[in-house]
Amino acid sequence: MNIYVLMKRTFDMEEQIVIENGEIRDDGEYIINPYDEYAIEEAVQLRDEHGGEVTVVLVGDEEGEKQLRTALAMGADQAFLINNEDVVDYDQFSTSNILAAFFEDREFDLIIGGNVSIDHSTGQVGPRLAELLDIAHVSTITSIEVSDDEVKLERDSEGDVEKVEASLPLLVTAQQGLNEPRYPSLPNIMKAKKKPLEVLDLDDLDLDEEDVEGKTEIIDQTLPPKKQAGRMLEGEVQDQVSELVRLVKDKAKVI
Amino acid sequence: MSKKVLVVSEIKNNQLRNVSLEALTVAKQIADGGEIQAAVIGSEVTNQAHELVYYGAEKVVVGDDDKLKNYTPDGYAQALEQIIDLADPDVIVAGHTAIGKDVTAKLAARKKAGLISDATEIEVDDQDILVTAPIFSGKAFATKKIKEGVQFITIRPNNFEMGERDENAVGDVANIDVEIKDLRTVIQDVVRKTTAGVDLSEAKVVVAGGRGLKSAENFKMLDDLADVLGGAVGASRGACDAEYCDYSLQIGQTGKVVTPELYIACGISGAIQHSAGMSNSKVIVAINKDPEANIFNVADYGIVGDLFEVVPLLTEEFKQLTASVN
């Protein structure tokens, strides 16, 4: 099976967000978007079961090589980094159209991505790409079984479980619960350094920057208003509870 | 500048979701005198159309078809595209729900259009719709606008007021024959994990429990408090992992994002992955026996104490309060 994994490099959740002049300062730790780790793990398991190849693809700047090497150490066979520098107002429209151009001349059976990235959390790229490639998609999957061209899936829909049948080629997006992503072992980290990693730019995909200019523009980025320090209640338990109910009644429009 | 707005509504458990009515509020704000239309699609959903009129839709287009009984990206996108082509809107507003976020992304790709997801605030100036949405799990906000073409927006539940229901409102309701073919995914079965009752992502009050509850049996005590307040019960990942409750209740970076008026965290330590799903709630109450617990950093009010003592007292106190109000 020919499996492709869509990856994104994201800010580590533990990082403090600092905004200067409407721009987010980007000197913190970066990680593989956690949902993409499920995608990589599932791709590797499916390849081990059915044979074939796992290719990981990341659209971003050169720094993304680090995350791609990690994916190779987890078991992917080859990697592509598509450089998106110089694209104006880069957004989900841009990503999905760059990826659509990348896939245009490639044969694939299955594309797996994370269902959402933890930075902008839109969940758009998977469904958008499937539409551009004219293939079906199933979002937020928690289980996938492939036999021949038939695919049986379970997906999470706001807590309910939907059992879905589809066929290849297919695009799916991973939800928590799909698997437990492995930690790469040291020997595999060494091996990953020798695996093929190719850097492409838009020219290589016959794209101009204007073709993938974003449809949205960021006007401003702000931090949430500083929350006042919370108030810790004191005294006897019953008194605290009565005080709490009084405070909540005044503050929240629920009672 | 007035705009034509189409609201993509959603029906769950045979009822219009609140977020669809909130989307009508947003539509009114954006339309600025322009026409407000609403789409309802599904199977046996025609009777919901008038409800959308009562909340401000001037025209409702209904696509009622057996093939739309369950959500499939292909089926819903086909039906909605037909409605969009008929309605010819400048702006399309949907709820940021499992269905809403999925189908709008597909439709936006088809229309080569911009989509701003998960809006919590919207401002309209002469030309532009300025849409603010949380980024980095609510640690920051980005305000964006769509530069050209039809504009897709999804809104986060519970962040826009529902309008007043007006049964005297008049509007057109039109059924169209939607043409649905070649569904490439088929739903074989839906296993309902969520209970009927208050929808967690739309609840005005959420009572959430963590590992501090210590057992599935104890976890049920949260139901009483939630019932008194007309709210829903949620959980931290820890409580789900420990099998005190089903994963469908999980709130956090994975799991649901909620922004109720009142969030009561019981025995939740408040890891960043949890606060990612609830830190934008209006009023946050934390009950935890550990005074150093992180949850107190995001709480408006905190009680350091034994939740097994505090929660029943709190339930009783709220019960008396609501009894005196009614």
CSV table of C-alpha atoms in Angstrom, one decimal, chain A:
chain,number,residue,atom,x,y,z
A,1,MET,CA,0.0,0.0,0.0
A,2,ASN,CA,1.2,3.5,-0.9
A,3,ILE,CA,0.6,5.6,2.2
A,4,TYR,CA,1.2,9.3,2.6
A,5,VAL,CA,1.2,11.2,5.9
A,6,LEU,CA,0.5,14.9,6.1
A,7,MET,CA,2.5,16.6,8.8
A,8,LYS,CA,2.7,20.0,10.4
A,9,ARG,CA,5.3,21.5,12.7
A,10,THR,CA,3.6,23.2,15.6
A,11,PHE,CA,4.5,25.2,18.7
A,12,ASP,CA,4.8,23.1,21.8
A,13,MET,CA,1.7,23.4,23.9
A,14,GLU,CA,3.8,24.0,27.0
A,15,GLU,CA,5.3,27.1,25.5
A,16,GLN,CA,4.3,30.6,26.6
A,17,ILE,CA,2.9,32.6,23.8
A,18,VAL,CA,4.6,36.0,23.3
A,19,ILE,CA,3.1,38.5,20.9
A,20,GLU,CA,5.2,41.5,19.6
A,21,ASN,CA,3.6,44.0,17.2
A,22,GLY,CA,0.8,41.6,16.4
A,23,GLU,CA,3.2,38.8,15.5
A,24,ILE,CA,3.8,35.7,17.5
A,25,ARG,CA,7.4,35.3,18.6
A,26,ASP,CA,8.6,32.0,17.2
A,27,ASP,CA,11.7,31.2,19.2
A,28,GLY,CA,10.1,28.5,21.3
A,29,GLU,CA,10.2,24.7,21.1
A,30,TYR,CA,8.5,23.1,18.1
A,31,ILE,CA,7.1,19.6,17.8
A,32,ILE,CA,5.3,17.4,15.4
A,33,ASN,CA,1.6,18.3,15.7
A,34,PRO,CA,0.4,15.7,18.2
A,35,TYR,CA,-2.5,14.5,16.0
A,36,ASP,CA,0.0,13.9,13.1
A,37,GLU,CA,1.9,11.5,15.4
A,38,TYR,CA,-1.2,9.2,15.4
A,39,ALA,CA,-1.2,9.5,11.6
A,40,ILE,CA,2.5,8.5,11.3
A,41,GLU,CA,2.0,5.6,13.7
A,42,GLU,CA,-1.0,4.3,11.9
A,43,ALA,CA,0.7,4.5,8.5
A,44,VAL,CA,3.7,2.6,9.8
A,45,GLN,CA,1.4,-0.2,11.2
A,46,LEU,CA,-0.6,-0.4,8.0
A,47,ARG,CA,2.5,-0.7,6.0
A,48,ASP,CA,3.9,-3.4,8.2
A,49,GLU,CA,0.7,-5.3,7.8
A,50,HIS,CA,0.1,-4.8,4.1
A,51,GLY,CA,3.5,-4.0,2.7
A,52,GLY,CA,4.2,-0.9,0.7
A,53,GLU,CA,5.7,2.4,1.6
A,54,VAL,CA,5.1,5.3,3.9
A,55,THR,CA,5.9,8.8,2.7
A,56,VAL,CA,5.7,11.8,5.1
A,57,VAL,CA,5.0,15.3,3.7
A,58,LEU,CA,5.4,18.6,5.5
A,59,VAL,CA,4.6,22.0,4.1
A,60,GLY,CA,6.6,24.7,6.0
A,61,ASP,CA,10.0,26.2,6.3
A,62,GLU,CA,13.4,24.4,6.4
A,63,GLU,CA,13.2,23.9,10.2
A,64,GLY,CA,10.6,21.2,9.5
A,65,GLU,CA,13.4,18.8,8.6
A,66,LYS,CA,13.7,18.0,12.2
A,67,GLN,CA,10.1,16.8,12.6
A,68,LEU,CA,10.4,14.9,9.3
A,69,ARG,CA,13.5,13.1,10.6
A,70,THR,CA,11.6,12.1,13.7
A,71,ALA,CA,8.8,10.7,11.5
A,72,LEU,CA,11.5,8.7,9.5
A,73,ALA,CA,12.8,7.4,12.9
A,74,MET,CA,9.3,6.3,13.8
A,75,GLY,CA,9.3,4.1,10.6
A,76,ALA,CA,8.4,6.2,7.6
A,77,ASP,CA,10.4,5.4,4.5
A,78,GLN,CA,10.9,8.7,2.8
A,79,ALA,CA,10.1,12.4,3.4
A,80,PHE,CA,9.3,15.5,1.4
A,81,LEU,CA,9.5,19.1,2.7
A,82,ILE,CA,7.7,21.6,0.6
A,83,ASN,CA,9.0,25.1,1.2
A,84,ASN,CA,6.2,27.6,1.5
A,85,GLU,CA,8.3,30.7,2.0
A,86,ASP,CA,7.1,33.9,0.2
A,87,VAL,CA,3.5,32.9,0.0
A,88,VAL,CA,1.4,35.9,0.9
A,89,ASP,CA,-1.3,35.5,3.7
A,90,TYR,CA,-0.5,31.8,4.0
A,91,ASP,CA,-3.6,29.9,5.1
A,92,GLN,CA,-5.4,26.5,4.8
A,93,PHE,CA,-6.3,27.3,1.2
A,94,SER,CA,-2.6,27.6,0.5
A,95,THR,CA,-1.6,24.4,2.2
A,96,SER,CA,-4.3,22.3,0.6
A,97,ASN,CA,-3.6,23.7,-2.9
A,98,ILE,CA,0.1,23.1,-2.5
A,99,LEU,CA,-0.5,19.5,-1.4
A,100,ALA,CA,-3.0,19.0,-4.2
A,101,ALA,CA,-0.3,20.0,-6.7
A,102,PHE,CA,2.2,17.7,-4.9
A,103,PHE,CA,-0.2,14.7,-5.3
A,104,GLU,CA,-1.2,15.5,-8.8
A,105,ASP,CA,1.3,13.1,-10.5
A,106,ARG,CA,1.6,10.6,-7.6
A,107,GLU,CA,0.0,7.3,-7.0
A,108,PHE,CA,-1.4,6.9,-3.6
A,109,ASP,CA,-3.8,4.5,-1.8
A,110,LEU,CA,-4.3,6.3,1.5
A,111,ILE,CA,-3.5,9.8,2.8
A,112,ILE,CA,-3.5,10.2,6.6
A,113,GLY,CA,-3.3,13.5,8.5
A,114,GLY,CA,-4.1,14.7,12.0
A,115,ASN,CA,-7.7,15.8,12.3
A,116,VAL,CA,-6.6,19.2,13.5
A,117,SER,CA,-3.3,21.1,14.3
A,118,ILE,CA,-3.0,22.4,17.8
A,119,ASP,CA,-2.0,25.9,16.7
A,120,HIS,CA,-4.8,27.3,14.5
A,121,SER,CA,-7.1,24.3,15.1
A,122,THR,CA,-9.3,24.7,12.0
A,123,GLY,CA,-9.3,21.1,10.8
A,124,GLN,CA,-9.7,22.4,7.2
A,125,VAL,CA,-6.7,20.9,5.4
A,126,GLY,CA,-7.8,17.2,5.3
A,127,PRO,CA,-11.3,17.8,3.9
A,128,ARG,CA,-10.1,20.5,1.6
A,129,LEU,CA,-7.4,18.3,0.1
A,130,ALA,CA,-9.7,15.4,-0.4
A,131,GLU,CA,-12.1,17.6,-2.3
A,132,LEU,CA,-9.3,19.0,-4.5
A,133,LEU,CA,-8.1,15.4,-5.2
A,134,ASP,CA,-11.7,14.3,-5.8
A,135,ILE,CA,-11.4,11.5,-3.3
A,136,ALA,CA,-13.6,10.6,-0.3
A,137,HIS,CA,-12.5,11.5,3.2
A,138,VAL,CA,-13.4,10.3,6.7
A,139,SER,CA,-12.5,12.7,9.6
A,140,THR,CA,-11.5,12.0,13.2
A,141,ILE,CA,-11.0,8.3,12.9
A,142,THR,CA,-10.3,6.1,15.9
A,143,SER,CA,-9.9,2.8,14.0
A,144,ILE,CA,-9.1,1.7,10.5
A,145,GLU,CA,-8.9,-1.8,8.8
A,146,VAL,CA,-8.0,-2.3,5.2
A,147,SER,CA,-8.6,-5.4,3.2
A,148,ASP,CA,-8.0,-5.2,-0.5
A,149,ASP,CA,-9.6,-2.0,-1.5
A,150,GLU,CA,-12.2,-2.0,1.2
A,151,VAL,CA,-11.8,0.1,4.3
A,152,LYS,CA,-13.7,-0.2,7.6
A,153,LEU,CA,-13.4,2.7,9.9
A,154,GLU,CA,-14.7,4.0,13.2
A,155,ARG,CA,-14.9,7.7,13.6
A,156,ASP,CA,-15.6,10.0,16.6
A,157,SER,CA,-18.4,12.4,16.1
A,158,GLU,CA,-18.6,14.6,19.2
A,159,GLY,CA,-18.3,11.5,21.4
A,160,ASP,CA,-20.6,9.1,19.4
A,161,VAL,CA,-18.9,6.4,17.4
A,162,GLU,CA,-19.8,6.0,13.7
A,163,LYS,CA,-18.9,2.9,11.8
A,164,VAL,CA,-18.1,3.8,8.3
A,165,GLU,CA,-17.3,1.8,5.1
A,166,ALA,CA,-15.3,3.3,2.2
A,167,SER,CA,-12.8,2.2,-0.4
A,168,LEU,CA,-9.4,3.2,-1.5
A,169,PRO,CA,-8.1,5.7,-2.5
A,170,LEU,CA,-9.1,7.6,0.7
A,171,LEU,CA,-8.1,10.4,2.9
A,172,VAL,CA,-8.6,10.1,6.7
A,173,THR,CA,-7.7,12.3,9.6
A,174,ALA,CA,-6.6,10.9,13.0
A,175,GLN,CA,-8.3,11.4,16.3
A,176,GLN,CA,-6.9,10.6,19.7
A,177,GLY,CA,-7.5,7.0,20.5
A,178,LEU,CA,-6.4,5.7,17.1
A,179,ASN,CA,-3.2,4.2,18.5
A,180,GLU,CA,-0.3,5.0,20.9
A,181,PRO,CA,2.5,6.6,18.9
A,182,ARG,CA,5.9,5.0,19.4
A,183,TYR,CA,9.0,6.7,20.6
A,184,PRO,CA,11.8,6.3,18.1
A,185,SER,CA,14.6,4.1,19.3
A,186,LEU,CA,18.2,5.3,19.1
A,187,PRO,CA,19.2,2.9,16.3
A,188,ASN,CA,16.2,4.0,14.3
A,189,ILE,CA,17.1,7.7,14.9
A,190,MET,CA,20.5,6.9,13.4
A,191,LYS,CA,19.0,5.0,10.5
A,192,ALA,CA,16.6,7.9,9.8
A,193,LYS,CA,19.5,10.2,9.0
A,194,LYS,CA,20.2,8.1,5.9
A,195,LYS,CA,16.6,7.9,4.7
A,196,PRO,CA,15.7,10.0,1.7
A,197,LEU,CA,14.4,13.5,2.4
A,198,GLU,CA,13.8,15.8,-0.5
A,199,VAL,CA,13.1,19.5,-0.3
A,200,LEU,CA,10.8,20.9,-2.9
A,201,ASP,CA,9.8,24.5,-3.6
A,202,LEU,CA,6.7,25.8,-5.4
A,203,ASP,CA,8.6,25.8,-8.8
A,204,ASP,CA,9.1,22.1,-8.5
A,205,LEU,CA,5.3,21.7,-8.3
A,206,ASP,CA,4.7,24.1,-11.2
A,207,LEU,CA,3.1,26.6,-8.8
A,208,ASP,CA,3.5,30.4,-8.6
A,209,GLU,CA,3.2,32.1,-5.2
A,210,GLU,CA,0.0,33.8,-6.5
A,211,ASP,CA,-1.7,30.5,-7.2
A,212,VAL,CA,-1.6,29.6,-3.5
A,213,GLU,CA,-1.9,33.1,-1.9
A,214,GLY,CA,-4.2,32.8,1.1
A,215,LYS,CA,-7.9,33.7,1.0
A,216,THR,CA,-7.7,35.1,4.5
A,217,GLU,CA,-5.6,37.9,6.0
A,218,ILE,CA,-4.6,38.1,9.7
A,219,ILE,CA,-5.4,41.6,10.9
A,220,ASP,CA,-4.2,41.2,14.5
A,221,GLN,CA,-3.1,38.7,17.1
A,222,THR,CA,-3.7,39.3,20.7
A,223,LEU,CA,-3.4,37.7,24.1
A,224,PRO,CA,-6.6,37.1,26.1
A,225,PRO,CA,-7.3,39.8,28.6
A,226,LYS,CA,-5.4,39.1,31.7
A,227,LYS,CA,-7.6,37.3,34.1
A,228,GLN,CA,-7.9,38.7,37.6
A,229,ALA,CA,-6.3,36.4,40.1
A,230,GLY,CA,-9.0,34.0,41.3
A,231,ARG,CA,-10.5,34.4,44.7
A,232,MET,CA,-9.9,31.6,47.1
A,233,LEU,CA,-12.8,31.3,49.6
A,234,GLU,CA,-12.1,30.8,53.2
A,235,GLY,CA,-13.8,29.8,56.4
A,236,GLU,CA,-16.1,26.9,57.3
A,237,VAL,CA,-17.0,24.6,54.4
A,238,GLN,CA,-20.7,25.5,54.6
A,239,ASP,CA,-19.8,29.2,54.6
A,240,GLN,CA,-17.6,28.9,51.6
A,241,VAL,CA,-20.3,27.1,49.7
A,242,SER,CA,-22.9,29.7,50.6
A,243,GLU,CA,-20.5,32.5,49.6
A,244,LEU,CA,-19.7,30.7,46.3
A,245,VAL,CA,-23.3,30.3,45.4
A,246,ARG,CA,-23.9,34.0,46.1
A,247,LEU,CA,-20.9,35.0,44.0
A,248,VAL,CA,-21.8,32.7,41.1
A,249,LYS,CA,-25.4,34.0,41.1
A,250,ASP,CA,-24.2,37.6,40.6
A,251,LYS,CA,-21.5,36.7,38.1
A,252,ALA,CA,-22.9,34.0,35.8
A,253,LYS,CA,-26.2,34.4,34.0
A,254,VAL,CA,-27.3,30.9,34.7
A,255,ILE,CA,-29.6,30.9,37.6
